[in-house]
Structures are given as C-alpha cells and as structure tokens.
C-alpha cells in the first residue's frame, strides 16, 4: 500500500497523515455520512501479512468498540482495505501527553493528578468489561482541548502473543512494561496499573522511572531494580507541604510499581481514590482550583486556527464554571479533612466559614448539617418507629465518589454547551438524581455506578448535539436559501 497516494479508506476521505509507528500509520479523515473528522489507524505491512494477526486485530477492535467512556477514545468502525485491517476512531483535538512531556510544557501538580485520575477512570471502565490495554504510555494518552485525558489504542495492544515474535514487533513500550510482560507471565488489570505508575513517575519528575543505555538495561531494571524515590520536579508548594505531598505520592507510585503483582494495586479505582485523596488535600480554600494552564499548554501545541475557539472556551470556564468548581472543592475538602488517612499528616487548612453545599452534592449537605435535637418522648399510645442506621462512607469511598462526580458534572456542562436539549440530558439527570439519593443513604459505591452512567449518557448527548449542529451548518452551506426560510 502506497501511503502517499491514499485518497480514501473505505467510505472515509483521507485528509492527511498524523503519525506512524510499529503497529501502523494513522491518518486524519472525514466521514462523509456524518460529516465528522475521524482518526484511522491502518495496520502495518509486516502485521497485515500474518492472517492470524489480521483476524485477531479485527476481533479485538470489535471488542474495544463497545467501550463508551469520556476518558476513552471511542472506536467507530473497523474493516480492511487492500488486505490491511484498519480502525476508525474518534478524532480528538489536542495533544498527546508525550508531546507535552517532550516540550516540558508547564502543568501544575493538580493538573498532573487530574490527568492520572482521568486515565485510571477510563481503565477502570475497560477492566470491568474484561479489557486490558497492555500498552499504557504517554503516547497513548490524549489531552483534549478542555484538559481532559483520554486513553487511546484499546483493541490494538491486544495483539500481544507468541506470534508477534515472527514479525519482529514488540507490543508494549519497554520503559512502561510491567515485569510479567517482560518475563512472559499472565497479564491482568494490575499490568496496566504498573504502566500508569511509570507514567505517573515521569509526569511528576520529568524523567522515566526505568531508563538505561540499552533495551536490556531497561528491562533488567524493571524486573530486578528497586523503584527510585519520587522527587517532584516542581510543586509551587511550601517546602514543608511539598515534603508531605511527596511522601504520599511516593507511597502510591511505589505500590503501583511493585514487582510482585500481588502487592501491586489490583483496582484502578483504588489507585484513583488514593490520588484523589492527595489532590483534595492540595486544594487551599484561599486558592481556587485553576484549570486553564493545561488548556493553554494544549492550545499552544495545536494549530493556530484553533486559538480563537479555545480562548472563548477558556473564558467561559473561567467565568461561569469557576464558582461551581470552587464549591465542589470546598465541600469535598471539608469532608476529606475529617477523614484523613495515615499517608498525610500535615495539619488541615483553616476554614473560616462553611459554604452551603449545592443540590448536586448531598454528601456534603448531610455531613455539614447541625445535629437535630432528640424528639420528645412518645406517648404510651404511640409505638416509635425504629430509626434506620445509615452507614458512614469511608474516606476512600468519598474520594472515589468525588472524582466521579467532578467528571459527571463536567460532562453535563460540555453537553449543555454543545446545545443538548433538556430531553437529551434527561437520561443522565435521572442517574444523577439516583446517585444523590443513594449517597444520602451511605451507598456511595452504588451512587458512583449511577454517576458513571450519567457521565456516559451526557457524553453521548454532547456527541449527538455536535453532530446535529455540524449537519445543520453543512445544510446551510449547501442550500442557504432553504436554510433562511422561516420554519412552518
């Protein structure tokens, strides 16, 4: 297949080549039916010649195509062209994390933790459905225009098998591979979490956790050498507070990078909860969360033609969204400080006043209300009802719930901004109401499941609204007279 002469792949019109790697070539293309941009990855010649690998590629792409999550790049389509399997996936404007790391782009420690938490939320969704990524690395983490992290290439890294040695291709990037990948052991969700630990170390320090002059040296260190201590490159914190945060993050990254899979994190949500706990303690009530710097960093890496759109979006976030984000931070900060874990021992910030929690945050409301006085003794004729005992959520459960809640509310905002109607938002709103009711009963795990469903529904509403808007624009361009006629 001559890459330079490709004009179409199936129904897709090729707009240009994005990149090329060991697994294949990636193109930006246009879906003429839905009029949306897509990214198409075409399998390389060396892999395409293996009939078994072609069949497995398509089988795994079909499995990964079922993943619909705001922190996962969605696969739209798959097929073959001239004997080369391809997958068509969501095209996300933004930058890959490896580009930001290579350019030493500025990111706050809060933004770095947000990226990791987003990745873990996406992996948790995939792991629950029996899908392990196998090749988590900065190049497979896309940061979109709004600073949200999206995991790419599900369904491709699954080609890891003994047959791969025939093609001379190693699946998995050595610096982020877990010991069991190198030694031929069993792959599990914990394998992905080792890779997240390696990404976390590099993101926070600016250097790879396992590095050497040769491939053999890197692999030896992964399998045998102890994990190096975490030394944050920059935090913007006081020396005392930076030392406390470093100890807490070092505990997390050390557990993620355990050689023995049994000692490692077994659940992406567990690791996400620990990171969320640290993130909550970093929030100072006198210093609102700032989320614009990462967006600005991503904007610089994108084409100049996108700058106007990004500036408008950042201004809107800085205005209308800042108050809601700050209220969320204040409510959950108060909760988390009341249930601090042993990993962080620094004193909590002083909170002069406790703001009223909004409707979307029933946990904060329940925890901050003053206790009501006991009722008067009932008369002899009245039999008092037994009071229900509401279980108290643990700090870990609250941290997970908070992370899911922030993701869900952001998904709803994006959907509303895209033009989704109240009817389109209704399914997500229903799950959100159920989550609010369940968390008041102390059922944070069940509430978190409904928040995840709300996020999925709102993300789908956003995609549909954007597709409808794009179709309307195309109709207007094709027939401006009809488009300007008043509707009956």
Short mmCIF file of C-alpha atoms in Angstrom, two decimals:
data_model
loop_
_atom_site.label_atom_id
_atom_site.label_comp_id
_atom_site.label_asym_id
_atom_site.label_seq_id
_atom_site.Cartn_x
_atom_site.Cartn_y
_atom_site.Cartn_z
CA UNK A 1 0.00 0.00 0.00
CA UNK A 2 1.47 3.33 -1.11
CA UNK A 3 0.83 5.68 1.80
CA UNK A 4 1.41 8.81 -0.23
CA UNK A 5 -1.31 8.01 -2.78
CA UNK A 6 -4.12 7.05 -0.43
CA UNK A 7 -7.18 9.24 -1.04
CA UNK A 8 -9.86 7.07 0.53
CA UNK A 9 -10.09 4.21 3.01
CA UNK A 10 -13.49 2.61 2.71
CA UNK A 11 -16.06 5.41 2.90
CA UNK A 12 -13.57 7.77 4.60
CA UNK A 13 -11.81 10.57 2.70
CA UNK A 14 -8.18 10.97 3.77
CA UNK A 15 -7.21 14.50 4.82
CA UNK A 16 -3.60 13.82 5.81
CA UNK A 17 -1.20 11.62 7.74
CA UNK A 18 -0.99 12.19 11.51
CA UNK A 19 1.71 9.75 12.56
CA UNK A 20 3.36 6.39 12.06
CA UNK A 21 4.58 3.68 14.43
CA UNK A 22 5.42 -0.01 14.64
CA UNK A 23 1.75 -1.00 14.57
CA UNK A 24 0.77 1.09 11.56
CA UNK A 25 0.01 4.53 10.09
CA UNK A 26 -2.54 6.99 11.46
CA UNK A 27 -4.49 9.32 9.16
CA UNK A 28 -6.94 12.11 9.74
CA UNK A 29 -10.02 11.51 7.62
CA UNK A 30 -13.57 12.68 7.04
CA UNK A 31 -16.68 10.58 7.49
CA UNK A 32 -18.84 11.95 4.64
CA UNK A 33 -22.05 10.43 6.01
CA UNK A 34 -21.92 12.08 9.45
CA UNK A 35 -19.57 14.87 8.35
CA UNK A 36 -17.17 14.36 11.24
CA UNK A 37 -13.43 14.04 11.48
CA UNK A 38 -12.06 10.64 12.42
CA UNK A 39 -8.63 9.15 13.03
CA UNK A 40 -7.88 6.00 11.06
CA UNK A 41 -5.12 3.58 12.00
CA UNK A 42 -4.07 1.19 9.24
CA UNK A 43 -2.15 -1.95 10.19
CA UNK A 44 1.46 -2.04 9.01
CA UNK A 45 2.60 -4.31 6.16
CA UNK A 46 4.55 -6.63 8.48
CA UNK A 47 1.46 -7.32 10.59
CA UNK A 48 -1.00 -7.35 7.71
CA UNK A 49 0.82 -10.28 6.06
CA UNK A 50 0.00 -12.53 9.03
CA UNK A 51 -3.54 -13.91 8.51
CA UNK A 52 -3.91 -14.87 12.19
CA UNK A 53 -2.94 -11.40 13.36
CA UNK A 54 -5.32 -9.76 10.90
CA UNK A 55 -8.19 -11.83 12.24
CA UNK A 56 -7.22 -11.09 15.82
CA UNK A 57 -6.86 -7.38 15.09
CA UNK A 58 -10.43 -7.19 13.81
CA UNK A 59 -11.74 -9.34 16.66
CA UNK A 60 -10.11 -7.19 19.32
CA UNK A 61 -11.17 -3.97 17.60
CA UNK A 62 -14.75 -5.20 17.73
CA UNK A 63 -14.42 -5.87 21.46
CA UNK A 64 -12.86 -2.46 22.14
CA UNK A 65 -15.57 -0.81 20.06
CA UNK A 66 -18.02 -1.46 22.90
CA UNK A 67 -16.17 0.98 25.17
CA UNK A 68 -18.08 4.24 25.57
CA UNK A 69 -16.49 6.43 28.27
CA UNK A 70 -15.44 10.10 28.43
CA UNK A 71 -11.85 9.06 29.26
CA UNK A 72 -11.55 6.57 26.38
CA UNK A 73 -11.17 7.35 22.67
CA UNK A 74 -14.24 5.82 21.02
CA UNK A 75 -13.83 3.34 18.14
CA UNK A 76 -16.43 3.99 15.44
CA UNK A 77 -15.66 1.45 12.75
CA UNK A 78 -13.22 -1.21 11.55
CA UNK A 79 -12.56 -3.17 8.39
CA UNK A 80 -9.96 -3.95 5.71
CA UNK A 81 -8.53 -2.08 2.75
CA UNK A 82 -6.23 -3.85 0.26
CA UNK A 83 -5.64 -6.59 2.82
CA UNK A 84 -4.71 -4.10 5.54
CA UNK A 85 -7.04 -4.01 8.57
CA UNK A 86 -7.95 -0.55 9.85
CA UNK A 87 -9.93 1.03 12.66
CA UNK A 88 -11.70 4.39 12.53
CA UNK A 89 -11.83 6.17 15.87
CA UNK A 90 -12.87 9.46 17.39
CA UNK A 91 -10.58 12.30 16.37
CA UNK A 92 -9.81 14.45 19.41
CA UNK A 93 -8.31 17.89 19.02
CA UNK A 94 -5.45 18.34 21.45
CA UNK A 95 -2.01 16.91 22.15
CA UNK A 96 -0.60 13.57 23.25
CA UNK A 97 0.95 13.51 26.70
CA UNK A 98 4.33 12.52 25.29
CA UNK A 99 4.40 15.76 23.25
CA UNK A 100 3.72 17.81 26.38
CA UNK A 101 6.45 15.94 28.28
CA UNK A 102 8.96 16.28 25.44
CA UNK A 103 8.34 20.02 25.23
CA UNK A 104 8.44 20.38 29.03
CA UNK A 105 5.08 22.11 28.84
CA UNK A 106 4.02 23.73 32.12
CA UNK A 107 1.49 21.81 34.21
CA UNK A 108 0.52 22.30 37.84
CA UNK A 109 0.65 19.35 40.20
CA UNK A 110 -3.16 19.41 40.40
CA UNK A 111 -3.39 19.11 36.62
CA UNK A 112 -0.93 16.24 36.60
CA UNK A 113 -3.02 14.39 39.17
CA UNK A 114 -6.16 15.12 37.13
CA UNK A 115 -4.56 13.50 34.06
CA UNK A 116 -3.69 10.37 36.05
CA UNK A 117 -7.15 10.18 37.63
CA UNK A 118 -8.78 10.51 34.20
CA UNK A 119 -6.62 7.67 32.83
CA UNK A 120 -7.46 5.45 35.81
CA UNK A 121 -11.19 6.15 35.45
CA UNK A 122 -11.04 5.12 31.80
CA UNK A 123 -9.07 1.96 32.64
CA UNK A 124 -11.47 1.06 35.44
CA UNK A 125 -14.34 1.16 32.96
CA UNK A 126 -12.45 -1.07 30.50
CA UNK A 127 -11.21 -3.50 33.16
CA UNK A 128 -14.76 -4.07 34.42
CA UNK A 129 -15.57 -5.24 30.90
CA UNK A 130 -12.64 -7.63 30.74
CA UNK A 131 -10.42 -5.46 28.51
CA UNK A 132 -6.78 -4.83 29.45
CA UNK A 133 -4.94 -2.18 27.44
CA UNK A 134 -1.37 -3.63 27.70
CA UNK A 135 0.40 -0.56 26.33
CA UNK A 136 -0.34 2.44 28.55
CA UNK A 137 2.25 5.13 27.86
CA UNK A 138 2.29 8.92 27.33
CA UNK A 139 1.86 8.49 23.56
CA UNK A 140 -1.43 6.66 24.16
CA UNK A 141 -2.85 9.38 26.42
CA UNK A 142 -4.54 12.21 24.55
CA UNK A 143 -5.19 15.54 26.30
CA UNK A 144 -8.17 17.26 24.66
CA UNK A 145 -8.95 20.94 24.33
CA UNK A 146 -10.51 21.08 27.79
CA UNK A 147 -7.58 19.40 29.51
CA UNK A 148 -9.30 16.01 29.88
CA UNK A 149 -7.20 12.90 29.42
CA UNK A 150 -8.39 10.20 27.00
CA UNK A 151 -6.85 6.72 26.65
CA UNK A 152 -6.15 5.63 23.05
CA UNK A 153 -5.46 2.39 21.20
CA UNK A 154 -7.69 -0.08 23.01
CA UNK A 155 -8.01 -3.10 20.77
CA UNK A 156 -4.56 -2.77 19.22
CA UNK A 157 -2.22 -3.65 22.05
CA UNK A 158 -4.22 -6.88 22.50
CA UNK A 159 -2.23 -8.38 19.64
CA UNK A 160 0.43 -9.40 22.17
CA UNK A 161 1.09 -13.08 21.60
CA UNK A 162 3.86 -15.51 20.81
CA UNK A 163 3.11 -14.93 17.13
CA UNK A 164 4.30 -11.33 17.40
CA UNK A 165 7.91 -12.51 17.50
CA UNK A 166 7.59 -13.62 13.89
CA UNK A 167 7.03 -10.04 12.78
CA UNK A 168 9.87 -8.62 14.82
CA UNK A 169 7.47 -6.27 16.63
CA UNK A 170 7.37 -5.92 20.40
CA UNK A 171 3.95 -4.92 21.73
CA UNK A 172 4.33 -2.58 24.66
CA UNK A 173 6.86 0.18 25.18
CA UNK A 174 9.83 -1.11 27.26
CA UNK A 175 10.01 1.84 29.68
CA UNK A 176 6.38 1.28 30.73
CA UNK A 177 6.13 -2.51 30.51
CA UNK A 178 5.42 -4.47 33.68
CA UNK A 179 7.69 -7.35 34.82
CA UNK A 180 5.18 -10.02 33.79
CA UNK A 181 5.11 -8.66 30.22
CA UNK A 182 8.88 -9.00 30.01
CA UNK A 183 9.03 -12.47 31.58
CA UNK A 184 6.01 -13.85 29.71
CA UNK A 185 3.73 -14.00 32.74
CA UNK A 186 -0.04 -13.61 32.92
CA UNK A 187 -1.40 -10.17 32.00
CA UNK A 188 -4.09 -8.64 34.22
CA UNK A 189 -5.55 -5.21 35.05
CA UNK A 190 -2.68 -4.81 37.51
CA UNK A 191 -0.36 -4.83 34.47
CA UNK A 192 -1.97 -1.63 33.23
CA UNK A 193 -1.61 -0.09 36.69
CA UNK A 194 2.15 -0.73 36.65
CA UNK A 195 2.30 1.24 33.40
CA UNK A 196 0.23 4.03 34.97
CA UNK A 197 2.76 4.08 37.82
CA UNK A 198 5.58 4.51 35.30
CA UNK A 199 3.68 7.33 33.57
CA UNK A 200 2.97 8.90 36.96
CA UNK A 201 6.66 8.86 37.90
CA UNK A 202 7.67 10.52 34.62
CA UNK A 203 4.85 13.06 34.76
CA UNK A 204 5.76 14.18 38.28
CA UNK A 205 9.56 14.10 37.97
CA UNK A 206 10.25 14.77 34.29
CA UNK A 207 12.34 11.58 33.89
CA UNK A 208 11.46 7.94 33.30
CA UNK A 209 11.39 5.60 36.29
CA UNK A 210 13.36 2.91 34.42
CA UNK A 211 15.98 4.17 31.99
CA UNK A 212 19.23 2.87 30.62
CA UNK A 213 21.56 2.96 27.65
CA UNK A 214 20.17 -0.26 26.19
CA UNK A 215 16.91 -2.18 25.99
CA UNK A 216 18.41 -4.95 28.12
CA UNK A 217 19.32 -2.48 30.86
CA UNK A 218 15.81 -1.03 30.95
CA UNK A 219 14.23 -4.48 31.13
CA UNK A 220 16.63 -5.58 33.85
CA UNK A 221 15.73 -2.56 35.97
CA UNK A 222 12.02 -3.19 35.53
CA UNK A 223 12.32 -6.81 36.62
CA UNK A 224 15.02 -6.53 39.30
CA UNK A 225 15.98 -2.98 40.33
CA UNK A 226 14.13 -1.18 43.15
CA UNK A 227 11.84 1.70 42.22
CA UNK A 228 13.70 5.02 42.54
CA UNK A 229 12.36 7.51 45.08
CA UNK A 230 9.98 10.12 43.75
CA UNK A 231 11.37 13.65 43.65
CA UNK A 232 8.84 16.18 42.42
CA UNK A 233 10.28 18.48 39.78
CA UNK A 234 8.10 21.47 40.78
CA UNK A 235 5.09 21.85 43.04
CA UNK A 236 4.58 25.51 43.86
CA UNK A 237 4.12 24.45 47.49
CA UNK A 238 5.99 25.38 50.62
CA UNK A 239 8.96 23.09 51.41
CA UNK A 240 7.12 21.53 54.35
CA UNK A 241 3.94 20.86 52.41
CA UNK A 242 5.87 19.67 49.36
CA UNK A 243 7.68 17.10 51.53
CA UNK A 244 4.36 15.78 52.86
CA UNK A 245 2.84 15.53 49.40
CA UNK A 246 5.97 13.88 48.03
CA UNK A 247 5.81 11.19 50.73
CA UNK A 248 2.16 10.49 49.96
CA UNK A 249 2.72 10.30 46.19
CA UNK A 250 5.85 8.21 46.67
CA UNK A 251 3.76 5.66 48.59
CA UNK A 252 1.29 5.49 45.70
CA UNK A 253 3.84 5.21 42.90
CA UNK A 254 5.84 2.59 44.84
CA UNK A 255 2.74 0.43 45.23
CA UNK A 256 1.85 0.82 41.56
CA UNK A 257 5.38 -0.21 40.51
CA UNK A 258 5.64 -3.28 42.75
CA UNK A 259 7.45 -6.14 41.00
CA UNK A 260 5.15 -8.70 42.63
CA UNK A 261 1.75 -8.34 41.02
CA UNK A 262 0.06 -9.44 44.27
CA UNK A 263 1.49 -6.43 46.13
CA UNK A 264 0.51 -4.01 43.38
CA UNK A 265 -2.75 -2.08 43.04
CA UNK A 266 -5.42 -4.52 41.90
CA UNK A 267 -8.06 -1.94 41.04
CA UNK A 268 -7.79 1.24 39.01
CA UNK A 269 -10.41 2.83 41.26
CA UNK A 270 -8.26 2.10 44.34
CA UNK A 271 -5.32 3.95 42.82
CA UNK A 272 -7.61 6.73 41.61
CA UNK A 273 -9.04 7.07 45.12
CA UNK A 274 -5.58 7.44 46.66
CA UNK A 275 -4.62 10.09 44.11
CA UNK A 276 -7.93 11.89 44.63
CA UNK A 277 -7.28 11.92 48.36
CA UNK A 278 -3.92 13.64 47.82
CA UNK A 279 -5.46 16.03 45.31
CA UNK A 280 -8.19 17.03 47.76
CA UNK A 281 -5.60 17.90 50.40
CA UNK A 282 -3.76 20.11 47.93
CA UNK A 283 -6.76 22.38 47.47
CA UNK A 284 -6.49 25.55 49.55
CA UNK A 285 -9.78 27.34 50.21
CA UNK A 286 -8.00 30.66 49.62
CA UNK A 287 -6.56 29.49 46.31
CA UNK A 288 -9.31 28.31 43.88
CA UNK A 289 -8.55 25.46 41.52
CA UNK A 290 -7.04 26.79 38.33
CA UNK A 291 -7.58 24.58 35.30
CA UNK A 292 -6.66 26.97 32.50
CA UNK A 293 -2.89 26.44 32.35
CA UNK A 294 -3.11 22.89 30.96
CA UNK A 295 -5.68 24.02 28.43
CA UNK A 296 -3.34 26.81 27.40
CA UNK A 297 -0.48 24.32 27.10
CA UNK A 298 -2.55 22.09 24.85
CA UNK A 299 -3.64 25.08 22.79
CA UNK A 300 -0.03 26.04 22.05
CA UNK A 301 0.61 22.57 20.70
CA UNK A 302 -2.34 22.79 18.32
CA UNK A 303 -2.78 24.69 15.08
CA UNK A 304 -3.09 28.48 15.23
CA UNK A 305 -6.51 28.27 13.60
CA UNK A 306 -7.93 26.77 16.81
CA UNK A 307 -6.77 29.56 19.13
CA UNK A 308 -9.92 31.71 18.89
CA UNK A 309 -12.21 28.82 19.75
CA UNK A 310 -10.03 27.76 22.69
CA UNK A 311 -9.85 31.31 24.05
CA UNK A 312 -13.65 31.57 24.10
CA UNK A 313 -13.93 28.24 25.86
CA UNK A 314 -11.35 29.14 28.49
CA UNK A 315 -13.07 32.47 29.18
CA UNK A 316 -16.40 30.72 29.61
CA UNK A 317 -14.88 28.22 32.04
CA UNK A 318 -13.11 30.95 33.99
CA UNK A 319 -16.40 32.83 34.38
CA UNK A 320 -19.49 30.68 34.68
CA UNK A 321 -17.78 27.45 35.72
CA UNK A 322 -15.30 28.73 38.30
CA UNK A 323 -17.90 29.20 41.04
CA UNK A 324 -19.32 25.68 40.69
CA UNK A 325 -15.85 24.09 40.65
CA UNK A 326 -14.82 26.04 43.76
CA UNK A 327 -17.96 24.99 45.65
CA UNK A 328 -17.24 21.36 44.79
CA UNK A 329 -13.66 21.73 46.00
CA UNK A 330 -14.69 23.38 49.28
CA UNK A 331 -17.35 20.81 50.12
CA UNK A 332 -15.16 17.81 49.44
CA UNK A 333 -12.13 19.37 51.11
CA UNK A 334 -14.06 19.67 54.34
CA UNK A 335 -15.15 16.04 54.07
CA UNK A 336 -11.72 14.69 53.30
CA UNK A 337 -10.01 16.56 56.11
CA UNK A 338 -12.41 14.97 58.57
CA UNK A 339 -11.31 11.51 57.37
CA UNK A 340 -7.61 11.94 56.76
CA UNK A 341 -5.54 8.84 56.16
CA UNK A 342 -2.20 7.86 57.61
CA UNK A 343 -0.29 8.78 54.45
CA UNK A 344 -0.61 12.53 55.01
CA UNK A 345 -0.01 14.01 58.41
CA UNK A 346 0.16 17.75 57.79
CA UNK A 347 -2.48 19.95 59.53
CA UNK A 348 -5.66 20.79 57.57
CA UNK A 349 -6.20 24.30 56.26
CA UNK A 350 -8.25 26.67 58.36
CA UNK A 351 -11.77 27.09 57.04
CA UNK A 352 -13.40 30.22 58.39
CA UNK A 353 -16.85 29.57 57.03
CA UNK A 354 -18.57 26.53 55.58
CA UNK A 355 -20.46 27.32 52.34
CA UNK A 356 -23.81 25.74 51.71
CA UNK A 357 -23.46 22.67 49.51
CA UNK A 358 -25.35 22.72 46.19
CA UNK A 359 -28.07 20.26 45.33
CA UNK A 360 -25.65 18.05 43.35
CA UNK A 361 -23.61 17.32 46.46
CA UNK A 362 -25.87 15.60 49.01
CA UNK A 363 -22.92 14.09 50.88
CA UNK A 364 -21.56 17.49 51.76
CA UNK A 365 -25.04 18.66 52.78
CA UNK A 366 -25.62 15.64 55.00
CA UNK A 367 -22.24 15.94 56.69
CA UNK A 368 -22.35 19.70 57.34
CA UNK A 369 -25.86 19.96 58.83
CA UNK A 370 -26.08 20.58 62.55
CA UNK A 371 -27.39 17.63 64.56
CA UNK A 372 -31.11 17.93 65.34
CA UNK A 373 -32.27 17.71 68.97
CA UNK A 374 -33.82 14.38 70.05
CA UNK A 375 -37.62 14.23 69.70
CA UNK A 376 -39.89 14.33 72.71
CA UNK A 377 -40.73 11.04 74.36
CA UNK A 378 -43.72 9.38 72.65
CA UNK A 379 -46.95 8.81 74.47
CA UNK A 380 -47.93 5.37 75.63
CA UNK A 381 -50.36 5.01 72.73
CA UNK A 382 -47.68 5.62 70.08
CA UNK A 383 -45.14 2.94 69.13
CA UNK A 384 -41.92 4.67 67.97
CA UNK A 385 -40.55 3.52 64.63
CA UNK A 386 -37.08 2.03 64.51
CA UNK A 387 -34.59 4.54 63.11
CA UNK A 388 -32.63 3.44 60.06
CA UNK A 389 -28.89 3.21 60.53
CA UNK A 390 -27.17 4.98 57.63
CA UNK A 391 -23.67 3.59 57.02
CA UNK A 392 -20.89 6.16 57.14
CA UNK A 393 -18.86 6.25 53.90
CA UNK A 394 -15.12 5.68 54.24
CA UNK A 395 -12.57 8.25 53.11
CA UNK A 396 -11.71 6.05 50.12
CA UNK A 397 -15.36 5.80 49.05
CA UNK A 398 -15.81 9.55 49.35
CA UNK A 399 -12.68 10.20 47.29
CA UNK A 400 -13.88 7.88 44.52
CA UNK A 401 -17.35 9.42 44.59
CA UNK A 402 -15.90 12.94 44.40
CA UNK A 403 -13.76 12.04 41.39
CA UNK A 404 -16.73 10.51 39.56
CA UNK A 405 -18.91 13.47 40.50
CA UNK A 406 -16.48 16.03 39.07
CA UNK A 407 -16.21 14.04 35.85
CA UNK A 408 -20.00 13.74 35.57
CA UNK A 409 -20.70 17.43 36.15
CA UNK A 410 -18.06 18.39 33.58
CA UNK A 411 -19.67 16.02 31.04
CA UNK A 412 -23.07 17.64 31.61
CA UNK A 413 -21.64 21.13 31.18
CA UNK A 414 -19.98 20.14 27.92
CA UNK A 415 -23.22 18.61 26.66
CA UNK A 416 -25.23 21.72 27.55
CA UNK A 417 -22.63 23.97 25.89
CA UNK A 418 -22.83 21.82 22.75
CA UNK A 419 -26.57 22.50 22.55
CA UNK A 420 -28.03 19.34 24.08
CA UNK A 421 -31.72 19.79 24.95
CA UNK A 422 -33.27 19.08 28.33
CA UNK A 423 -34.76 15.92 26.82
CA UNK A 424 -31.34 14.74 25.67
CA UNK A 425 -29.89 15.46 29.11
CA UNK A 426 -32.76 13.69 30.86
CA UNK A 427 -31.25 10.19 30.97
CA UNK A 428 -28.09 11.46 32.66
CA UNK A 429 -30.11 13.66 35.00
CA UNK A 430 -32.07 10.60 36.09
CA UNK A 431 -28.90 8.71 37.00
CA UNK A 432 -27.60 11.79 38.80
CA UNK A 433 -30.76 12.01 40.93
CA UNK A 434 -30.45 8.33 41.83
CA UNK A 435 -26.81 8.90 42.80
CA UNK A 436 -27.83 11.78 45.06
CA UNK A 437 -30.45 9.64 46.78
CA UNK A 438 -28.14 6.65 47.23
CA UNK A 439 -25.26 8.65 48.67
CA UNK A 440 -27.59 10.11 51.30
CA UNK A 441 -28.23 6.53 52.35
CA UNK A 442 -24.49 5.92 52.63
CA UNK A 443 -24.44 3.75 49.50
CA UNK A 444 -21.52 5.51 47.81
CA UNK A 445 -20.48 2.54 45.66
CA UNK A 446 -23.93 2.22 44.07
CA UNK A 447 -24.12 6.01 43.79
CA UNK A 448 -20.78 6.02 41.95
CA UNK A 449 -22.11 3.50 39.43
CA UNK A 450 -25.01 5.82 38.62
CA UNK A 451 -22.64 8.76 38.26
CA UNK A 452 -20.62 6.74 35.74
CA UNK A 453 -23.82 6.04 33.81
CA UNK A 454 -24.75 9.73 33.97
CA UNK A 455 -21.36 10.62 32.52
CA UNK A 456 -21.83 8.17 29.65
CA UNK A 457 -25.33 9.48 28.87
CA UNK A 458 -24.24 13.13 28.95
CA UNK A 459 -21.20 12.43 26.77
CA UNK A 460 -23.47 10.74 24.24
CA UNK A 461 -25.78 13.77 24.36
CA UNK A 462 -22.80 16.03 23.65
CA UNK A 463 -21.71 13.97 20.64
CA UNK A 464 -25.25 13.93 19.23
CA UNK A 465 -25.64 17.68 19.71
CA UNK A 466 -22.35 18.41 17.97
CA UNK A 467 -23.23 16.08 15.10
CA UNK A 468 -26.63 17.77 14.69
CA UNK A 469 -25.02 21.21 14.75
CA UNK A 470 -22.45 20.18 12.13
CA UNK A 471 -25.16 18.74 9.88
CA UNK A 472 -27.13 21.98 10.13
CA UNK A 473 -24.07 24.00 9.16
CA UNK A 474 -23.48 21.81 6.13
CA UNK A 475 -27.13 22.13 5.11
CA UNK A 476 -26.90 25.90 5.39
CA UNK A 477 -23.79 25.99 3.21
CA UNK A 478 -25.26 23.68 0.59
CA UNK A 479 -28.63 25.48 0.37
CA UNK A 480 -28.51 28.92 2.02
CA UNK A 481 -31.91 29.92 0.64
CA UNK A 482 -33.71 26.98 2.21
CA UNK A 483 -31.80 27.43 5.46
CA UNK A 484 -33.01 31.04 5.83
CA UNK A 485 -36.68 30.29 5.17
CA UNK A 486 -38.86 30.56 8.30
CA UNK A 487 -39.96 27.24 9.70
CA UNK A 488 -43.65 26.39 9.38
#
